[in-house]
C-alpha cells in the first residue's frame, strides 16, 4: 500500500512541477509579448514569445516519454522472463522481474590517435595508423606547395 501511495505522490509532484513550469514559462512569454509590442521591441522578442510555451511543455513531454520507455522496458522484460521461466516459477519472481529496468548498454569506446613518440617510429604500423600517416604526408605535401606559391 505504501508503494502505491509513494508512486501516487511522486506522480502528483511531477504533475505539479510540470504545471508550474508551464505557468512560469507562459508568464515569460507574456513578458516577451509586452516587450515585442513596445516601441523598442524586435522580432527576437516575438521568437521568444513562441519559444517560452514550448519550454514550459518540455517537462511534461519528458515525463510522458520516460513513462512510455519504462512501460516498454517492463513489457520487454516480462516477455523475455515469460519465455525463459518454467511453469513452476512463482508469481513473485515474475512480478519482480517485470519491474526491473532493462539492462543499460555498455558505453562504446572511442578510438583516439596521437602522434607516435620518437621511440615508437621504428615499430610496424597497423592499417589505420598507416592510413593516418599517409594522410598526414599528403597534408604536408599540400602545405609545401602552398608555401612555394607564396
Short mmCIF file of C-alpha atoms in Angstrom, two decimals:
data_model
loop_
_atom_site.label_atom_id
_atom_site.label_comp_id
_atom_site.label_asym_id
_atom_site.label_seq_id
_atom_site.Cartn_x
_atom_site.Cartn_y
_atom_site.Cartn_z
CA UNK A 1 0.00 0.00 0.00
CA UNK A 2 2.81 2.45 0.84
CA UNK A 3 4.48 1.70 -2.51
CA UNK A 4 1.31 2.74 -4.31
CA UNK A 5 0.97 5.83 -2.14
CA UNK A 6 4.56 6.92 -2.85
CA UNK A 7 4.02 6.33 -6.57
CA UNK A 8 0.86 8.44 -6.49
CA UNK A 9 2.53 11.23 -4.53
CA UNK A 10 5.50 11.13 -6.90
CA UNK A 11 3.20 11.41 -9.92
CA UNK A 12 1.35 14.33 -8.31
CA UNK A 13 4.65 16.06 -7.51
CA UNK A 14 5.83 15.66 -11.11
CA UNK A 15 2.48 16.87 -12.46
CA UNK A 16 2.68 19.91 -10.16
CA UNK A 17 6.19 20.67 -11.37
CA UNK A 18 5.01 20.39 -14.98
CA UNK A 19 2.10 22.76 -14.37
CA UNK A 20 4.35 25.21 -12.50
CA UNK A 21 6.83 25.11 -15.37
CA UNK A 22 4.08 25.83 -17.89
CA UNK A 23 2.71 28.73 -15.81
CA UNK A 24 6.14 30.32 -15.34
CA UNK A 25 7.06 29.93 -19.00
CA UNK A 26 3.71 31.35 -20.16
CA UNK A 27 4.36 34.33 -17.86
CA UNK A 28 7.74 34.79 -19.50
CA UNK A 29 6.07 34.56 -22.92
CA UNK A 30 3.62 37.30 -21.86
CA UNK A 31 6.54 39.45 -20.71
CA UNK A 32 8.25 38.98 -24.09
CA UNK A 33 4.99 39.85 -25.86
CA UNK A 34 4.87 43.11 -23.92
CA UNK A 35 8.44 43.83 -24.97
CA UNK A 36 7.63 42.97 -28.61
CA UNK A 37 4.66 45.36 -28.71
CA UNK A 38 6.62 48.18 -27.06
CA UNK A 39 8.47 50.82 -29.08
CA UNK A 40 11.83 49.09 -28.63
CA UNK A 41 10.58 45.57 -29.37
CA UNK A 42 12.08 43.39 -32.07
CA UNK A 43 11.30 40.15 -33.85
CA UNK A 44 13.68 38.42 -31.45
CA UNK A 45 11.12 39.11 -28.72
CA UNK A 46 8.43 37.58 -30.92
CA UNK A 47 10.60 34.49 -31.31
CA UNK A 48 10.85 34.22 -27.53
CA UNK A 49 7.05 34.55 -27.30
CA UNK A 50 6.79 31.41 -29.41
CA UNK A 51 9.61 29.55 -27.64
CA UNK A 52 8.65 30.02 -23.99
CA UNK A 53 5.44 27.92 -24.09
CA UNK A 54 7.41 25.11 -25.74
CA UNK A 55 9.97 25.32 -22.92
CA UNK A 56 7.07 25.11 -20.45
CA UNK A 57 5.69 21.98 -22.11
CA UNK A 58 9.07 20.23 -22.22
CA UNK A 59 8.96 18.78 -18.64
CA UNK A 60 5.54 17.26 -19.34
CA UNK A 61 6.86 15.76 -22.56
CA UNK A 62 9.87 14.30 -20.74
CA UNK A 63 7.63 12.78 -18.04
CA UNK A 64 5.42 11.23 -20.73
CA UNK A 65 8.46 9.95 -22.65
CA UNK A 66 10.13 8.40 -19.58
CA UNK A 67 6.88 6.71 -18.54
CA UNK A 68 6.47 5.30 -22.05
CA UNK A 69 10.06 4.00 -22.15
CA UNK A 70 9.69 2.49 -18.68
CA UNK A 71 6.50 0.72 -19.77
CA UNK A 72 8.19 -0.61 -22.93
CA UNK A 73 11.15 -1.87 -20.91
CA UNK A 74 8.82 -3.59 -18.45
CA UNK A 75 6.89 -5.20 -21.31
CA UNK A 76 10.11 -6.36 -22.95
CA UNK A 77 11.40 -7.73 -19.63
CA UNK A 78 8.11 -9.52 -19.00
CA UNK A 79 8.20 -11.09 -22.45
CA UNK A 80 11.76 -12.33 -22.02
CA UNK A 81 11.13 -13.58 -18.49
CA UNK A 82 7.95 -15.39 -19.54
CA UNK A 83 9.87 -17.17 -22.30
CA UNK A 84 12.69 -18.27 -20.01
CA UNK A 85 10.66 -19.28 -16.94
CA UNK A 86 9.40 -22.75 -16.27
CA UNK A 87 5.72 -23.32 -15.35
CA UNK A 88 6.54 -23.93 -11.67
CA UNK A 89 8.13 -20.48 -11.16
CA UNK A 90 6.35 -18.39 -8.57
CA UNK A 91 4.33 -15.27 -9.34
CA UNK A 92 6.50 -13.20 -7.01
CA UNK A 93 9.60 -13.74 -9.16
CA UNK A 94 7.61 -12.93 -12.28
CA UNK A 95 6.28 -9.63 -10.86
CA UNK A 96 9.74 -8.64 -9.60
CA UNK A 97 11.35 -9.22 -13.00
CA UNK A 98 8.64 -7.14 -14.68
CA UNK A 99 9.57 -4.14 -12.51
CA UNK A 100 13.29 -4.27 -13.11
CA UNK A 101 14.68 -1.88 -15.69
CA UNK A 102 16.15 -3.08 -18.94
CA UNK A 103 19.92 -3.51 -18.86
CA UNK A 104 21.82 -0.42 -19.90
CA UNK A 105 24.03 -0.65 -22.97
CA UNK A 106 27.75 -0.54 -22.42
CA UNK A 107 29.45 2.69 -23.42
CA UNK A 108 31.28 2.49 -26.71
CA UNK A 109 35.00 3.03 -26.81
CA UNK A 110 36.31 5.99 -28.77
CA UNK A 111 39.47 5.49 -30.77
CA UNK A 112 42.00 8.25 -30.30
CA UNK A 113 45.15 8.82 -32.27
CA UNK A 114 48.23 10.56 -31.05
CA UNK A 115 51.49 11.29 -32.78
CA UNK A 116 53.95 8.44 -32.34
CA UNK A 117 56.81 9.10 -29.96
CA UNK A 118 60.35 9.08 -31.28
CA UNK A 119 61.00 5.64 -29.73
CA UNK A 120 57.91 4.19 -31.45
CA UNK A 121 58.62 5.31 -35.03
CA UNK A 122 60.50 2.13 -35.95
CA UNK A 123 57.64 -0.18 -34.91
CA UNK A 124 55.38 -1.51 -37.67
CA UNK A 125 52.12 0.43 -38.08
CA UNK A 126 48.71 -1.17 -38.36
CA UNK A 127 46.39 -0.31 -41.29
CA UNK A 128 44.64 2.57 -39.57
CA UNK A 129 47.89 4.18 -38.41
CA UNK A 130 49.39 3.71 -41.87
CA UNK A 131 46.40 5.46 -43.45
CA UNK A 132 46.70 8.29 -40.95
CA UNK A 133 50.42 8.64 -41.65
CA UNK A 134 49.73 8.68 -45.41
CA UNK A 135 47.07 11.37 -44.96
CA UNK A 136 49.42 13.47 -42.82
CA UNK A 137 52.14 13.16 -45.50
CA UNK A 138 49.62 14.31 -48.12
CA UNK A 139 48.70 17.34 -45.99
CA UNK A 140 52.37 18.18 -45.55
CA UNK A 141 52.80 17.99 -49.34
CA UNK A 142 49.87 20.35 -49.90
CA UNK A 143 51.28 22.74 -47.32
CA UNK A 144 54.69 22.70 -49.02
CA UNK A 145 53.09 23.51 -52.41
CA UNK A 146 51.17 26.38 -50.82
CA UNK A 147 54.38 27.72 -49.26
CA UNK A 148 56.14 27.58 -52.68
CA UNK A 149 53.35 29.63 -54.29
CA UNK A 150 53.61 32.33 -51.64
#
